[in-house]
Amino acid sequence: MRLAANLAGLMAATTLLTGCMTVNEETDTSAALVADTPAASWPAPPVAQRIDHEITQVGRTRNDPYNWLKDENWQEVMREPSLLRADIRDYLLAENAFTKTVLEDPTAALREELFAEMRGRIKEDDSSVPDIDGPWAYYTRFREGGEYAVFARRPAADAFNAAAPETLLLDGDALGDGQDYFAFGDIEVSPDHNFIAYGTDLKGSEFYQIRVKNIETGEDTGVLIDNAYGPMEWSKTGKAIFWVARDSNGRPNAVYQRSLESGEDMLIYEEQDPAFFVSISTTESEELILINASGHTTSEIHWFPSDELNPKLRTVAPRVTDHEYSVTQWDGEFYIITNMDGAVDYKLMKAPLSATSPAEWEEVIPHRPGTLLMGITAQQDYLTIMERENGLPRIVIQARADGSTHSISFDEAAYELQLDGGYDYKTPILRFDYASPTTPDQVYDYDLNTREKTLRKTREVPSGHNPADYVVERIMAPSWDGAEVPVTILRHKDTPVDGTAPLLLYGYGSYGMSMPADFRTGRLSLVDRGFIYAIAHIRGGMEKGYQWYLDGKLEKKTNTFKDFVAAGEYLVAQGYSAKGRVVAHGGSAGGLLMGAAANMDPELFGGIIAAVPFVDVLNTMSDESLPLTPPEWPEWGNPLTDESAYDTILAYSPYDQVSNKPYPAMLITGGVTDPRVTYWEPAKWAAKLRHEAPEAGPYFLRINMDSGHGGASGRFEGLKEVATEYAFALAAVGKVENLKIQRGE
């Protein structure tokens, strides 16, 4: 029984350093902070020392003067941030101090107001809808004022009786007390419901410690497994845990069986290709355990019966470059989503468990161009299929008895629909979540036999929320080549569409990830202040099918950036905002989007929020030691061996393309223990922006010194970071009296 999933849903509800440092000119690992001309009455921002560092590959040479900001001891720093080299630490702290003095202090009252608003929209003692598994109903809840989740259970017969006695399984508030960072990983209850295994991360580096707790006695065995990756599974016997290990570069590359009797590990599977990551899961029936070794565009799945110790692996289908597939078990067979034979948007096949190659597969649902087959889940008598067409999802149900199908969909202009676990395999109840930009999240139980829906929960907004006060629109913005980019728009009904409103434009556009048209209470703090909030569903995602993704990667990556800029320009042309009053927002690969869009059309934007931005693309994709580099060559290209890939990446990499342009104000964030986008990427980018375009900006760098990719842990600490981003957005369009960073100020 996996408990971490319902936590994710629940959480969604939720002195300047001056002078100069001594510089050793003989080494390239030193830095200096030097005085710079202050803007108005501001203190001088820190200026990073430039030290030549030439890099030659595929016959090309480039200079990276801020290479020294990368600590060569970065692997150890991710696990223990106190090991960060002193000169780098001093520089990052100076940047944080500048941001505090110039941005955070003047907006302190506004940030507190925003935080109070956002907190007021959260039901602090919220709880998830219980998931029934055999004799128990498991759920997640929060305490009033609590930062972290509490996991508990009560008898299945009392599943929806909140007054029934509960058994406390894990107390996140207690486990996270006194920690600079705390996060749960995977949480799994043993098949006999007597033990609970759980992972915790205390650094934000996504290295987890796995422990096992006796539910009846409350006894915790302490650290059982160290430096694990997220997922794990119990053997059906309850005598072992199968877990994923990380190699010296932080890549999940092996599966081990940990015997709870002997405490010994046995290697079950080890991946030799650094471009493939390993994960582990179980089928819905819990009869089989799956080991998935996958690159970005290639899959290979191995399996074994969940009651088999020291298992012998079977393979669903050997890996073939660019063949992607996923499987579940239903009605005694494998059901397989695959892109074989040119099925760009995937098709559904089935095969006997004894099959060892696609030659033995039989087609169930053919490929339908433009209808993306997103996933399947199985229950004893029904197969549920998730599809997306024209940017909107739907659920299709197939009955085992007669093969008949029916669908579930909704009528709003834009919405998000997700399958949830909810009930055990043998029960004919399907649970799904529904939301739209104006409709708070709703959890439904759907009786697959009677087709009746039961609303189990609607997210409460304690401070009040009237959907009728807001307008949701879906428009199609023409891009540079005529492609139509879907844009989801949320605005207050009283906000005029006459070019006077400021607009926040959010985007991502990578890895085939679709941006949901969901409900986020935090956005209302901007929308209620006159902002229009827009999400651009650009190429690189899969909102319009898998081809939409293919048209935004590798040599076509610039389509992603052009789509975003085109969406912004179209919104301006349609009167939703005006040039210089658009604030762009994106994180991680969406941060790459921010940097590239700023280089393409800096005057469109009044501000840019780049959270943990992937901006040093060429250097990162040339560093084979980084955890994500080899696996991501199919996404970006390999500049170590491919001249064309080198030139393509160089041409758009934000860090490499910084020049003296009229960049808007920027808020740039990062985390020292981030294994996905390393801290030096945003740090180097901010330093180069300040050097190459000193009259533009200003540029605010904020590095979290003890957390990783997700920012601060704890639901309220996270809200404070959002409050800072939104205060910056308001200042960037002239809505903060005592902070003038708007264009022309």
PDB file of N, CA, C and O in Angstrom, residues 475-479 485-487 489 501 503-506 534-538 560-584 593 597 601 603-605:
ATOM      1  N   ILE A 475      -7.693  30.026 -25.182  1.00  0.00           N
ATOM      2  CA  ILE A 475      -7.521  30.606 -26.508  1.00  0.00           C
ATOM      3  C   ILE A 475      -6.375  29.893 -27.211  1.00  0.00           C
ATOM      4  O   ILE A 475      -5.581  29.188 -26.588  1.00  0.00           O
ATOM      5  N   MET A 476      -6.304  30.083 -28.525  1.00  0.00           N
ATOM      6  CA  MET A 476      -5.232  29.496 -29.326  1.00  0.00           C
ATOM      7  C   MET A 476      -4.394  30.633 -29.896  1.00  0.00           C
ATOM      8  O   MET A 476      -4.892  31.467 -30.661  1.00  0.00           O
ATOM      9  N   ALA A 477      -3.116  30.672 -29.500  1.00  0.00           N
ATOM     10  CA  ALA A 477      -2.222  31.734 -29.952  1.00  0.00           C
ATOM     11  C   ALA A 477      -1.383  31.238 -31.128  1.00  0.00           C
ATOM     12  O   ALA A 477      -0.722  30.203 -31.026  1.00  0.00           O
ATOM     13  N   PRO A 478      -1.399  31.923 -32.253  1.00  0.00           N
ATOM     14  CA  PRO A 478      -0.586  31.493 -33.393  1.00  0.00           C
ATOM     15  C   PRO A 478       0.898  31.720 -33.132  1.00  0.00           C
ATOM     16  O   PRO A 478       1.306  32.805 -32.713  1.00  0.00           O
ATOM     17  N   SER A 479       1.698  30.706 -33.369  1.00  0.00           N
ATOM     18  CA  SER A 479       3.139  30.821 -33.194  1.00  0.00           C
ATOM     19  C   SER A 479       3.792  31.266 -34.492  1.00  0.00           C
ATOM     20  O   SER A 479       3.126  31.518 -35.502  1.00  0.00           O
ATOM     21  N   VAL A 485      -0.984  27.530 -30.326  1.00  0.00           N
ATOM     22  CA  VAL A 485      -0.547  27.226 -28.967  1.00  0.00           C
ATOM     23  C   VAL A 485      -1.716  27.442 -28.007  1.00  0.00           C
ATOM     24  O   VAL A 485      -2.212  28.572 -27.878  1.00  0.00           O
ATOM     25  N   PRO A 486      -2.174  26.390 -27.318  1.00  0.00           N
ATOM     26  CA  PRO A 486      -3.246  26.597 -26.331  1.00  0.00           C
ATOM     27  C   PRO A 486      -2.761  27.455 -25.162  1.00  0.00           C
ATOM     28  O   PRO A 486      -1.637  27.282 -24.677  1.00  0.00           O
ATOM     29  N   VAL A 487      -3.582  28.372 -24.733  1.00  0.00           N
ATOM     30  CA  VAL A 487      -3.274  29.216 -23.583  1.00  0.00           C
ATOM     31  C   VAL A 487      -4.492  29.209 -22.664  1.00  0.00           C
ATOM     32  O   VAL A 487      -5.609  29.505 -23.092  1.00  0.00           O
ATOM     33  N   ILE A 489      -6.341  30.877 -19.496  1.00  0.00           N
ATOM     34  CA  ILE A 489      -6.357  32.214 -18.900  1.00  0.00           C
ATOM     35  C   ILE A 489      -7.294  32.226 -17.703  1.00  0.00           C
ATOM     36  O   ILE A 489      -8.416  31.721 -17.775  1.00  0.00           O
ATOM     37  N   ALA A 501      -4.071  45.711 -17.849  1.00  0.00           N
ATOM     38  CA  ALA A 501      -3.797  44.756 -16.770  1.00  0.00           C
ATOM     39  C   ALA A 501      -2.383  44.190 -16.884  1.00  0.00           C
ATOM     40  O   ALA A 501      -1.903  43.918 -17.983  1.00  0.00           O
ATOM     41  N   LEU A 503       0.111  40.957 -16.510  1.00  0.00           N
ATOM     42  CA  LEU A 503      -0.145  39.551 -16.810  1.00  0.00           C
ATOM     43  C   LEU A 503       1.034  38.705 -16.372  1.00  0.00           C
ATOM     44  O   LEU A 503       2.188  39.050 -16.640  1.00  0.00           O
ATOM     45  N   LEU A 504       0.759  37.604 -15.691  1.00  0.00           N
ATOM     46  CA  LEU A 504       1.798  36.620 -15.404  1.00  0.00           C
ATOM     47  C   LEU A 504       1.629  35.468 -16.381  1.00  0.00           C
ATOM     48  O   LEU A 504       0.573  34.849 -16.451  1.00  0.00           O
ATOM     49  N   LEU A 505       2.683  35.196 -17.135  1.00  0.00           N
ATOM     50  CA  LEU A 505       2.668  34.139 -18.153  1.00  0.00           C
ATOM     51  C   LEU A 505       3.573  33.015 -17.698  1.00  0.00           C
ATOM     52  O   LEU A 505       4.784  33.188 -17.561  1.00  0.00           O
ATOM     53  N   TYR A 506       2.975  31.855 -17.438  1.00  0.00           N
ATOM     54  CA  TYR A 506       3.713  30.701 -16.938  1.00  0.00           C
ATOM     55  C   TYR A 506       3.952  29.708 -18.069  1.00  0.00           C
ATOM     56  O   TYR A 506       3.090  29.494 -18.934  1.00  0.00           O
ATOM     57  N   ALA A 534      -1.909  33.471 -16.951  1.00  0.00           N
ATOM     58  CA  ALA A 534      -2.006  32.672 -18.170  1.00  0.00           C
ATOM     59  C   ALA A 534      -0.959  31.560 -18.160  1.00  0.00           C
ATOM     60  O   ALA A 534       0.169  31.761 -17.713  1.00  0.00           O
ATOM     61  N   ILE A 535      -1.357  30.398 -18.662  1.00  0.00           N
ATOM     62  CA  ILE A 535      -0.452  29.261 -18.828  1.00  0.00           C
ATOM     63  C   ILE A 535      -0.348  28.979 -20.319  1.00  0.00           C
ATOM     64  O   ILE A 535      -1.352  28.706 -20.988  1.00  0.00           O
ATOM     65  N   ALA A 536       0.867  29.039 -20.852  1.00  0.00           N
ATOM     66  CA  ALA A 536       1.095  28.745 -22.262  1.00  0.00           C
ATOM     67  C   ALA A 536       1.479  27.272 -22.399  1.00  0.00           C
ATOM     68  O   ALA A 536       2.498  26.835 -21.865  1.00  0.00           O
ATOM     69  N   HIS A 537       0.663  26.509 -23.104  1.00  0.00           N
ATOM     70  CA  HIS A 537       0.882  25.066 -23.270  1.00  0.00           C
ATOM     71  C   HIS A 537       1.726  24.835 -24.530  1.00  0.00           C
ATOM     72  O   HIS A 537       1.243  24.365 -25.565  1.00  0.00           O
ATOM     73  N   ILE A 538       2.984  25.136 -24.424  1.00  0.00           N
ATOM     74  CA  ILE A 538       3.886  25.248 -25.562  1.00  0.00           C
ATOM     75  C   ILE A 538       4.461  23.902 -25.986  1.00  0.00           C
ATOM     76  O   ILE A 538       4.378  22.912 -25.254  1.00  0.00           O
ATOM     77  N   THR A 560       9.928  25.740 -28.596  1.00  0.00           N
ATOM     78  CA  THR A 560       9.429  25.955 -27.233  1.00  0.00           C
ATOM     79  C   THR A 560       9.490  27.431 -26.872  1.00  0.00           C
ATOM     80  O   THR A 560       8.518  28.014 -26.376  1.00  0.00           O
ATOM     81  N   PHE A 561      10.636  28.038 -27.119  1.00  0.00           N
ATOM     82  CA  PHE A 561      10.841  29.434 -26.735  1.00  0.00           C
ATOM     83  C   PHE A 561      10.028  30.375 -27.624  1.00  0.00           C
ATOM     84  O   PHE A 561       9.429  31.347 -27.141  1.00  0.00           O
ATOM     85  N   LYS A 562       9.990  30.064 -28.915  1.00  0.00           N
ATOM     86  CA  LYS A 562       9.230  30.895 -29.844  1.00  0.00           C
ATOM     87  C   LYS A 562       7.735  30.834 -29.540  1.00  0.00           C
ATOM     88  O   LYS A 562       7.027  31.841 -29.654  1.00  0.00           O
ATOM     89  N   ASP A 563       7.242  29.658 -29.159  1.00  0.00           N
ATOM     90  CA  ASP A 563       5.822  29.526 -28.793  1.00  0.00           C
ATOM     91  C   ASP A 563       5.489  30.410 -27.597  1.00  0.00           C
ATOM     92  O   ASP A 563       4.427  31.051 -27.551  1.00  0.00           O
ATOM     93  N   PHE A 564       6.382  30.418 -26.614  1.00  0.00           N
ATOM     94  CA  PHE A 564       6.131  31.194 -25.391  1.00  0.00           C
ATOM     95  C   PHE A 564       6.092  32.680 -25.710  1.00  0.00           C
ATOM     96  O   PHE A 564       5.174  33.405 -25.286  1.00  0.00           O
ATOM     97  N   VAL A 565       7.078  33.138 -26.454  1.00  0.00           N
ATOM     98  CA  VAL A 565       7.105  34.552 -26.825  1.00  0.00           C
ATOM     99  C   VAL A 565       5.889  34.896 -27.682  1.00  0.00           C
ATOM    100  O   VAL A 565       5.254  35.942 -27.493  1.00  0.00           O
ATOM    101  N   ALA A 566       5.545  34.012 -28.627  1.00  0.00           N
ATOM    102  CA  ALA A 566       4.376  34.256 -29.480  1.00  0.00           C
ATOM    103  C   ALA A 566       3.100  34.341 -28.652  1.00  0.00           C
ATOM    104  O   ALA A 566       2.225  35.175 -28.929  1.00  0.00           O
ATOM    105  N   ALA A 567       2.984  33.476 -27.646  1.00  0.00           N
ATOM    106  CA  ALA A 567       1.804  33.520 -26.773  1.00  0.00           C
ATOM    107  C   ALA A 567       1.740  34.855 -26.040  1.00  0.00           C
ATOM    108  O   ALA A 567       0.669  35.471 -25.939  1.00  0.00           O
ATOM    109  N   GLY A 568       2.880  35.308 -25.527  1.00  0.00           N
ATOM    110  CA  GLY A 568       2.902  36.594 -24.843  1.00  0.00           C
ATOM    111  C   GLY A 568       2.545  37.744 -25.761  1.00  0.00           C
ATOM    112  O   GLY A 568       1.757  38.633 -25.402  1.00  0.00           O
ATOM    113  N   GLU A 569       3.109  37.738 -26.974  1.00  0.00           N
ATOM    114  CA  GLU A 569       2.810  38.801 -27.935  1.00  0.00           C
ATOM    115  C   GLU A 569       1.335  38.778 -28.336  1.00  0.00           C
ATOM    116  O   GLU A 569       0.697  39.828 -28.500  1.00  0.00           O
ATOM    117  N   TYR A 570       0.776  37.573 -28.483  1.00  0.00           N
ATOM    118  CA  TYR A 570      -0.636  37.463 -28.870  1.00  0.00           C
ATOM    119  C   TYR A 570      -1.550  37.964 -27.752  1.00  0.00           C
ATOM    120  O   TYR A 570      -2.547  38.656 -28.012  1.00  0.00           O
ATOM    121  N   LEU A 571      -1.222  37.644 -26.535  1.00  0.00           N
ATOM    122  CA  LEU A 571      -2.018  38.125 -25.405  1.00  0.00           C
ATOM    123  C   LEU A 571      -1.993  39.648 -25.333  1.00  0.00           C
ATOM    124  O   LEU A 571      -3.003  40.292 -25.021  1.00  0.00           O
ATOM    125  N   VAL A 572      -0.836  40.226 -25.625  1.00  0.00           N
ATOM    126  CA  VAL A 572      -0.742  41.686 -25.673  1.00  0.00           C
ATOM    127  C   VAL A 572      -1.614  42.233 -26.801  1.00  0.00           C
ATOM    128  O   VAL A 572      -2.381  43.189 -26.628  1.00  0.00           O
ATOM    129  N   ALA A 573      -1.531  41.606 -27.974  1.00  0.00           N
ATOM    130  CA  ALA A 573      -2.306  42.070 -29.127  1.00  0.00           C
ATOM    131  C   ALA A 573      -3.807  41.964 -28.889  1.00  0.00           C
ATOM    132  O   ALA A 573      -4.588  42.779 -29.409  1.00  0.00           O
ATOM    133  N   GLN A 574      -4.219  40.988 -28.077  1.00  0.00           N
ATOM    134  CA  GLN A 574      -5.642  40.793 -27.796  1.00  0.00           C
ATOM    135  C   GLN A 574      -6.124  41.625 -26.609  1.00  0.00           C
ATOM    136  O   GLN A 574      -7.279  41.497 -26.186  1.00  0.00           O
ATOM    137  N   GLY A 575      -5.257  42.453 -26.039  1.00  0.00           N
ATOM    138  CA  GLY A 575      -5.664  43.361 -24.981  1.00  0.00           C
ATOM    139  C   GLY A 575      -5.600  42.800 -23.579  1.00  0.00           C
ATOM    140  O   GLY A 575      -6.069  43.444 -22.634  1.00  0.00           O
ATOM    141  N   TYR A 576      -5.008  41.627 -23.420  1.00  0.00           N
ATOM    142  CA  TYR A 576      -4.896  41.065 -22.075  1.00  0.00           C
ATOM    143  C   TYR A 576      -3.818  41.774 -21.255  1.00  0.00           C
ATOM    144  O   TYR A 576      -3.849  41.725 -20.026  1.00  0.00           O
ATOM    145  N   SER A 577      -2.855  42.400 -21.914  1.00  0.00           N
ATOM    146  CA  SER A 577      -1.814  43.132 -21.211  1.00  0.00           C
ATOM    147  C   SER A 577      -1.118  44.044 -22.208  1.00  0.00           C
ATOM    148  O   SER A 577      -1.640  44.298 -23.310  1.00  0.00           O
ATOM    149  N   ALA A 578       0.059  44.529 -21.825  1.00  0.00           N
ATOM    150  CA  ALA A 578       0.829  45.404 -22.699  1.00  0.00           C
ATOM    151  C   ALA A 578       2.301  45.043 -22.581  1.00  0.00           C
ATOM    152  O   ALA A 578       2.730  44.441 -21.590  1.00  0.00           O
ATOM    153  N   LYS A 579       3.076  45.402 -23.570  1.00  0.00           N
ATOM    154  CA  LYS A 579       4.511  45.142 -23.509  1.00  0.00           C
ATOM    155  C   LYS A 579       5.103  45.812 -22.273  1.00  0.00           C
ATOM    156  O   LYS A 579       4.750  46.941 -21.938  1.00  0.00           O
ATOM    157  N   GLY A 580       5.988  45.107 -21.619  1.00  0.00           N
ATOM    158  CA  GLY A 580       6.601  45.620 -20.405  1.00  0.00           C
ATOM    159  C   GLY A 580       5.776  45.380 -19.162  1.00  0.00           C
ATOM    160  O   GLY A 580       6.221  45.688 -18.052  1.00  0.00           O
ATOM    161  N   ARG A 581       4.569  44.826 -19.335  1.00  0.00           N
ATOM    162  CA  ARG A 581       3.724  44.523 -18.175  1.00  0.00           C
ATOM    163  C   ARG A 581       3.451  43.020 -18.065  1.00  0.00           C
ATOM    164  O   ARG A 581       2.571  42.590 -17.324  1.00  0.00           O
ATOM    165  N   VAL A 582       4.220  42.229 -18.804  1.00  0.00           N
ATOM    166  CA  VAL A 582       4.126  40.777 -18.733  1.00  0.00           C
ATOM    167  C   VAL A 582       5.250  40.267 -17.838  1.00  0.00           C
ATOM    168  O   VAL A 582       6.426  40.566 -18.080  1.00  0.00           O
ATOM    169  N   VAL A 583       4.887  39.520 -16.818  1.00  0.00           N
ATOM    170  CA  VAL A 583       5.880  38.872 -15.950  1.00  0.00           C
ATOM    171  C   VAL A 583       5.911  37.397 -16.314  1.00  0.00           C
ATOM    172  O   VAL A 583       4.882  36.713 -16.258  1.00  0.00           O
ATOM    173  N   ALA A 584       7.063  36.907 -16.726  1.00  0.00           N
ATOM    174  CA  ALA A 584       7.218  35.505 -17.104  1.00  0.00           C
ATOM    175  C   ALA A 584       7.652  34.692 -15.902  1.00  0.00           C
ATOM    176  O   ALA A 584       8.437  35.158 -15.071  1.00  0.00           O
ATOM    177  N   LEU A 593      13.483  28.135 -20.279  1.00  0.00           N
ATOM    178  CA  LEU A 593      12.530  28.901 -21.081  1.00  0.00           C
ATOM    179  C   LEU A 593      12.598  30.384 -20.738  1.00  0.00           C
ATOM    180  O   LEU A 593      12.571  31.241 -21.623  1.00  0.00           O
ATOM    181  N   ALA A 597      13.660  33.079 -23.526  1.00  0.00           N
ATOM    182  CA  ALA A 597      12.663  34.084 -23.912  1.00  0.00           C
ATOM    183  C   ALA A 597      13.188  35.490 -23.637  1.00  0.00           C
ATOM    184  O   ALA A 597      12.940  36.421 -24.417  1.00  0.00           O
ATOM    185  N   ASP A 601      13.241  38.259 -26.660  1.00  0.00           N
ATOM    186  CA  ASP A 601      12.348  39.426 -26.687  1.00  0.00           C
ATOM    187  C   ASP A 601      12.332  40.083 -25.312  1.00  0.00           C
ATOM    188  O   ASP A 601      11.310  40.065 -24.615  1.00  0.00           O
ATOM    189  N   GLU A 603      12.108  43.051 -24.241  1.00  0.00           N
ATOM    190  CA  GLU A 603      11.226  44.186 -23.986  1.00  0.00           C
ATOM    191  C   GLU A 603       9.765  43.780 -23.818  1.00  0.00           C
ATOM    192  O   GLU A 603       8.945  44.589 -23.405  1.00  0.00           O
ATOM    193  N   LEU A 604       9.436  42.522 -24.138  1.00  0.00           N
ATOM    194  CA  LEU A 604       8.074  42.040 -23.889  1.00  0.00           C
ATOM    195  C   LEU A 604       7.786  41.987 -22.400  1.00  0.00           C
ATOM    196  O   LEU A 604       6.655  42.196 -21.972  1.00  0.00           O
ATOM    197  N   PHE A 605       8.820  41.736 -21.605  1.00  0.00           N
ATOM    198  CA  PHE A 605       8.620  41.405 -20.198  1.00  0.00           C
ATOM    199  C   PHE A 605       8.954  42.570 -19.276  1.00  0.00           C
ATOM    200  O   PHE A 605       9.911  43.313 -19.486  1.00  0.00           O
TER     201      PHE A 605
END
